[in-house]
PDB file of C-alpha atoms in Angstrom:
ATOM      1  CA  MET A   1      51.220  61.062-231.426  1.00 40.00           C
ATOM      2  CA  LYS A   2      51.120  57.333-230.804  1.00 42.00           C
ATOM      3  CA  PRO A   3      47.647  55.884-230.200  1.00 38.00           C
ATOM      4  CA  PHE A   4      48.832  54.301-226.930  1.00 38.00           C
ATOM      5  CA  ARG A   5      50.364  57.484-225.506  1.00 36.00           C
ATOM      6  CA  VAL A   6      47.135  59.115-224.452  1.00 33.00           C
ATOM      7  CA  VAL A   7      44.657  56.357-223.697  1.00 41.00           C
ATOM      8  CA  SER A   8      41.924  58.735-222.684  1.00 43.00           C
ATOM      9  CA  ALA A   9      42.217  60.625-225.972  1.00 40.00           C
ATOM     10  CA  VAL A  10      42.058  57.358-227.905  1.00 42.00           C
ATOM     11  CA  LEU A  11      38.985  56.222-226.030  1.00 43.00           C
ATOM     12  CA  ILE A  12      37.269  59.570-226.545  1.00 40.00           C
ATOM     13  CA  CYS A  13      38.166  59.617-230.250  1.00 38.00           C
ATOM     14  CA  ALA A  14      36.951  56.039-230.593  1.00 40.00           C
ATOM     15  CA  SER A  15      33.783  57.040-228.801  1.00 35.00           C
ATOM     16  CA  LEU A  16      33.148  59.919-231.155  1.00 33.00           C
ATOM     17  CA  THR A  17      33.990  57.809-234.196  1.00 34.00           C
ATOM     18  CA  LEU A  18      31.700  54.985-233.148  1.00 33.00           C
ATOM     19  CA  ALA A  19      28.952  57.425-232.211  1.00 34.00           C
ATOM     20  CA  GLY A  20      29.045  58.824-235.738  1.00 38.00           C
ATOM     21  CA  CYS A  21      29.020  55.386-237.367  1.00 39.00           C
ATOM     22  CA  GLY A  22      25.561  54.391-236.198  1.00 38.00           C
ATOM     23  CA  GLY A  23      24.040  52.269-233.503  1.00 39.00           C
ATOM     24  CA  GLY A  24      24.623  48.749-234.868  1.00 39.00           C
ATOM     25  CA  ASP A  25      27.611  48.048-232.643  1.00 40.00           C
ATOM     26  CA  ASP A  26      26.153  49.957-229.700  1.00 40.00           C
ATOM     27  CA  THR A  27      23.092  47.718-229.669  1.00 39.00           C
ATOM     28  CA  THR A  28      25.181  44.572-229.679  1.00 39.00           C
ATOM     29  CA  ALA A  29      27.580  45.884-227.049  1.00 39.00           C
ATOM     30  CA  GLY A  30      24.714  47.239-224.980  1.00 41.00           C
ATOM     31  CA  SER A  31      22.900  43.928-224.954  1.00 40.00           C
ATOM     32  CA  ALA A  32      26.003  41.846-224.291  1.00 41.00           C
ATOM     33  CA  PRO A  33      27.094  43.541-221.040  1.00 41.00           C
ATOM     34  CA  SER A  34      23.551  43.606-219.624  1.00 38.00           C
ATOM     35  CA  PRO A  35      23.423  39.894-218.714  1.00 36.00           C
ATOM     36  CA  SER A  36      26.888  40.144-217.191  1.00 37.00           C
ATOM     37  CA  SER A  37      25.960  43.265-215.276  1.00 38.00           C
ATOM     38  CA  THR A  38      22.880  41.693-213.741  1.00 35.00           C
ATOM     39  CA  THR A  39      24.926  39.209-211.750  1.00 35.00           C
ATOM     40  CA  SER A  40      27.032  40.230-208.809  1.00 34.00           C
ATOM     41  CA  ALA A  41      30.042  38.228-210.013  1.00 35.00           C
ATOM     42  CA  PRO A  42      30.458  38.760-213.783  1.00 35.00           C
ATOM     43  CA  ALA A  43      34.225  38.228-213.594  1.00 35.00           C
ATOM     44  CA  ALA A  44      33.822  34.761-212.133  1.00 33.00           C
ATOM     45  CA  SER A  45      31.379  33.672-214.815  1.00 32.00           C
ATOM     46  CA  ALA A  46      33.453  35.289-217.559  1.00 36.00           C
ATOM     47  CA  SER A  47      36.644  33.606-216.423  1.00 36.00           C
ATOM     48  CA  SER A  48      35.121  30.183-216.050  1.00 34.00           C
ATOM     49  CA  ALA A  49      33.187  30.157-219.313  1.00 34.00           C
ATOM     50  CA  PRO A  50      36.047  30.386-221.842  1.00 38.00           C
ATOM     51  CA  ALA A  51      38.350  27.871-220.118  1.00 35.00           C
ATOM     52  CA  PRO A  52      36.157  24.761-220.561  1.00 31.00           C
ATOM     53  CA  SER A  53      35.409  25.563-224.207  1.00 32.00           C
ATOM     54  CA  ALA A  54      39.094  25.963-225.098  1.00 38.00           C
ATOM     55  CA  PRO A  55      40.756  23.153-227.010  1.00 41.00           C
ATOM     56  CA  ALA A  56      42.827  20.743-224.917  1.00 44.00           C
ATOM     57  CA  GLY A  57      46.047  22.250-226.289  1.00 57.00           C
ATOM     58  CA  GLY A  58      44.806  25.795-225.667  1.00 78.00           C
ATOM     59  CA  ALA A  59      43.553  28.475-227.985  1.00 88.00           C
ATOM     60  CA  SER A  60      45.765  29.432-230.903  1.00 94.00           C
ATOM     61  CA  ASP A  61      47.413  32.835-230.984  1.00 94.00           C
ATOM     62  CA  LYS A  62      45.161  33.858-233.864  1.00 95.00           C
ATOM     63  CA  GLU A  63      42.035  32.838-231.934  1.00 96.00           C
ATOM     64  CA  LEU A  64      43.265  34.735-228.882  1.00 96.00           C
ATOM     65  CA  CYS A  65      43.997  37.836-230.929  1.00 96.00           C
ATOM     66  CA  GLU A  66      40.612  37.711-232.625  1.00 97.00           C
ATOM     67  CA  SER A  67      39.030  37.588-229.170  1.00 96.00           C
ATOM     68  CA  VAL A  68      41.281  40.439-227.993  1.00 96.00           C
ATOM     69  CA  LYS A  69      40.176  42.481-230.995  1.00 95.00           C
ATOM     70  CA  LYS A  70      36.511  41.800-230.206  1.00 95.00           C
ATOM     71  CA  ALA A  71      37.078  42.755-226.561  1.00 93.00           C
ATOM     72  CA  GLY A  72      38.729  45.999-227.687  1.00 91.00           C
ATOM     73  CA  ASN A  73      35.813  46.803-229.971  1.00 92.00           C
ATOM     74  CA  ASP A  74      33.360  46.000-227.173  1.00 91.00           C
ATOM     75  CA  MET A  75      35.371  48.272-224.864  1.00 87.00           C
ATOM     76  CA  LYS A  76      35.124  51.152-227.324  1.00 87.00           C
ATOM     77  CA  ALA A  77      31.388  50.610-227.722  1.00 90.00           C
ATOM     78  CA  SER A  78      30.966  50.555-223.935  1.00 86.00           C
ATOM     79  CA  VAL A  79      32.809  53.859-223.651  1.00 82.00           C
ATOM     80  CA  VAL A  80      30.541  55.399-226.284  1.00 85.00           C
ATOM     81  CA  THR A  81      27.444  54.174-224.493  1.00 87.00           C
ATOM     82  CA  ALA A  82      28.661  55.355-221.084  1.00 81.00           C
ATOM     83  CA  LEU A  83      29.718  58.788-222.312  1.00 80.00           C
ATOM     84  CA  GLN A  84      26.471  59.298-224.187  1.00 86.00           C
ATOM     85  CA  ALA A  85      24.521  58.401-221.055  1.00 84.00           C
ATOM     86  CA  ASP A  86      26.478  60.678-218.665  1.00 84.00           C
ATOM     87  CA  PRO A  87      29.650  62.495-219.795  1.00 80.00           C
ATOM     88  CA  ALA A  88      30.273  63.670-216.222  1.00 81.00           C
ATOM     89  CA  ALA A  89      30.724  60.056-215.138  1.00 81.00           C
ATOM     90  CA  ALA A  90      33.759  59.531-217.404  1.00 84.00           C
ATOM     91  CA  PRO A  91      36.194  58.442-214.642  1.00 87.00           C
ATOM     92  CA  GLU A  92      33.805  55.780-213.377  1.00 88.00           C
ATOM     93  CA  ALA A  93      32.993  54.707-216.943  1.00 87.00           C
ATOM     94  CA  PHE A  94      36.691  54.294-217.755  1.00 88.00           C
ATOM     95  CA  ARG A  95      37.183  52.353-214.500  1.00 92.00           C
ATOM     96  CA  LYS A  96      34.344  49.989-215.365  1.00 91.00           C
ATOM     97  CA  VAL A  97      35.527  49.522-218.955  1.00 91.00           C
ATOM     98  CA  LEU A  98      39.139  48.881-217.908  1.00 92.00           C
ATOM     99  CA  THR A  99      38.014  46.438-215.204  1.00 94.00           C
ATOM    100  CA  GLU A 100      35.816  44.503-217.636  1.00 94.00           C
ATOM    101  CA  LEU A 101      38.575  44.508-220.260  1.00 93.00           C
ATOM    102  CA  GLU A 102      41.085  43.227-217.710  1.00 94.00           C
ATOM    103  CA  SER A 103      38.706  40.471-216.617  1.00 95.00           C
ATOM    104  CA  THR A 104      37.917  39.403-220.182  1.00 95.00           C
ATOM    105  CA  LEU A 105      41.545  39.385-221.313  1.00 95.00           C
ATOM    106  CA  THR A 106      42.700  37.551-218.181  1.00 95.00           C
ATOM    107  CA  ALA A 107      40.202  34.796-218.971  1.00 95.00           C
ATOM    108  CA  LEU A 108      41.410  34.703-222.590  1.00 94.00           C
ATOM    109  CA  ALA A 109      45.059  34.441-221.558  1.00 94.00           C
ATOM    110  CA  ALA A 110      44.172  31.455-219.380  1.00 94.00           C
ATOM    111  CA  THR A 111      42.939  29.598-222.483  1.00 93.00           C
ATOM    112  CA  GLY A 112      46.190  30.064-224.403  1.00 90.00           C
ATOM    113  CA  GLY A 113      49.519  28.382-224.186  1.00 89.00           C
ATOM    114  CA  ASP A 114      52.864  29.845-223.184  1.00 92.00           C
ATOM    115  CA  THR A 115      53.317  32.176-226.164  1.00 95.00           C
ATOM    116  CA  ALA A 116      54.275  35.764-226.884  1.00 95.00           C
ATOM    117  CA  VAL A 117      50.575  36.596-227.334  1.00 96.00           C
ATOM    118  CA  THR A 118      49.527  35.302-223.903  1.00 96.00           C
ATOM    119  CA  THR A 119      52.539  37.011-222.317  1.00 96.00           C
ATOM    120  CA  ALA A 120      51.527  40.288-223.983  1.00 97.00           C
ATOM    121  CA  ILE A 121      47.897  39.857-222.913  1.00 97.00           C
ATOM    122  CA  ARG A 122      48.964  39.275-219.296  1.00 97.00           C
ATOM    123  CA  ALA A 123      51.215  42.365-219.323  1.00 97.00           C
ATOM    124  CA  PHE A 124      48.418  44.471-220.818  1.00 96.00           C
ATOM    125  CA  THR A 125      45.849  43.229-218.296  1.00 96.00           C
ATOM    126  CA  ALA A 126      48.208  44.011-215.422  1.00 96.00           C
ATOM    127  CA  GLU A 127      48.499  47.612-216.633  1.00 96.00           C
ATOM    128  CA  ALA A 128      44.733  47.860-217.205  1.00 94.00           C
ATOM    129  CA  ALA A 129      44.120  46.627-213.647  1.00 95.00           C
ATOM    130  CA  LYS A 130      46.516  49.246-212.228  1.00 95.00           C
ATOM    131  CA  ALA A 131      44.820  52.030-214.183  1.00 94.00           C
ATOM    132  CA  ALA A 132      41.338  50.841-213.194  1.00 93.00           C
ATOM    133  CA  LYS A 133      42.237  51.108-209.498  1.00 94.00           C
ATOM    134  CA  ALA A 134      43.430  54.719-209.786  1.00 93.00           C
ATOM    135  CA  ALA A 135      41.297  57.724-208.840  1.00 90.00           C
ATOM    136  CA  ASP A 136      41.454  58.909-212.471  1.00 90.00           C
ATOM    137  CA  PRO A 137      41.760  55.771-214.616  1.00 89.00           C
ATOM    138  CA  ALA A 138      42.220  57.605-217.923  1.00 84.00           C
ATOM    139  CA  SER A 139      45.138  59.645-216.578  1.00 88.00           C
ATOM    140  CA  ALA A 140      46.619  56.598-214.861  1.00 90.00           C
ATOM    141  CA  ALA A 141      46.579  54.730-218.166  1.00 87.00           C
ATOM    142  CA  ASP A 142      48.586  57.536-219.769  1.00 89.00           C
ATOM    143  CA  ASN A 143      51.999  56.147-218.898  1.00 92.00           C
ATOM    144  CA  PRO A 144      54.917  54.495-220.712  1.00 95.00           C
ATOM    145  CA  ALA A 145      54.291  51.047-219.178  1.00 95.00           C
ATOM    146  CA  PHE A 146      50.677  50.967-220.384  1.00 94.00           C
ATOM    147  CA  GLU A 147      51.757  52.255-223.796  1.00 94.00           C
ATOM    148  CA  LYS A 148      54.446  49.576-224.084  1.00 96.00           C
ATOM    149  CA  ALA A 149      52.006  46.843-223.023  1.00 96.00           C
ATOM    150  CA  GLY A 150      49.530  47.949-225.701  1.00 94.00           C
ATOM    151  CA  THR A 151      52.257  48.188-228.340  1.00 95.00           C
ATOM    152  CA  ASP A 152      53.600  44.741-227.428  1.00 97.00           C
ATOM    153  CA  LEU A 153      50.122  43.209-227.578  1.00 96.00           C
ATOM    154  CA  ALA A 154      49.452  44.789-230.970  1.00 96.00           C
ATOM    155  CA  ALA A 155      52.808  43.537-232.278  1.00 97.00           C
ATOM    156  CA  ALA A 156      52.233  40.001-230.989  1.00 96.00           C
ATOM    157  CA  CYS A 157      48.788  39.875-232.567  1.00 97.00           C
ATOM    158  CA  ARG A 158      50.098  41.336-235.820  1.00 97.00           C
ATOM    159  CA  LYS A 159      52.534  38.386-235.995  1.00 96.00           C
ATOM    160  CA  ALA A 160      49.551  36.077-235.502  1.00 95.00           C
ATOM    161  CA  GLY A 161      47.779  37.756-238.420  1.00 96.00           C
ATOM    162  CA  VAL A 162      45.307  39.937-236.516  1.00 96.00           C
ATOM    163  CA  GLU A 163      45.387  43.735-236.282  1.00 96.00           C
ATOM    164  CA  VAL A 164      44.436  45.072-232.873  1.00 93.00           C
ATOM    165  CA  ALA A 165      44.764  48.548-231.399  1.00 88.00           C
ATOM    166  CA  PHE A 166      44.368  49.813-227.874  1.00 78.00           C
TER     167      PHE A 166
END
């Protein structure tokens, strides 16, 4: 089974794995989203913050991929936290996580140049946005287009020297 084929299974497995590893990452991830969550427009502040700090020529592919990897790890930690708090709220938790991931990666792509990595990030964020809008985001993410977008992003980042997995 490919890790991109069943996104909900991957997120649940990641949740269980991270839950068994300890709370170090959960504390960091839990404290990071709190300031964003307190404002009514976290996407606007997230998208405007990275752009000014980017180099004039744009972020390098490696820098983008390192940020993508961090966003993926934060996503997994958020899923763990949400599922531990209320397993019955899984659809809404996946929606929130996918929406935040889409927002973060869209902002990252805006800081990069016209490369295979930014193209792959944009394709992945488009699929994440579609899944987030569905009634059951985890099931909506279980489709060939989302799988291909994740595979393409992983391949582009691998070429840049960074291993990512979604």
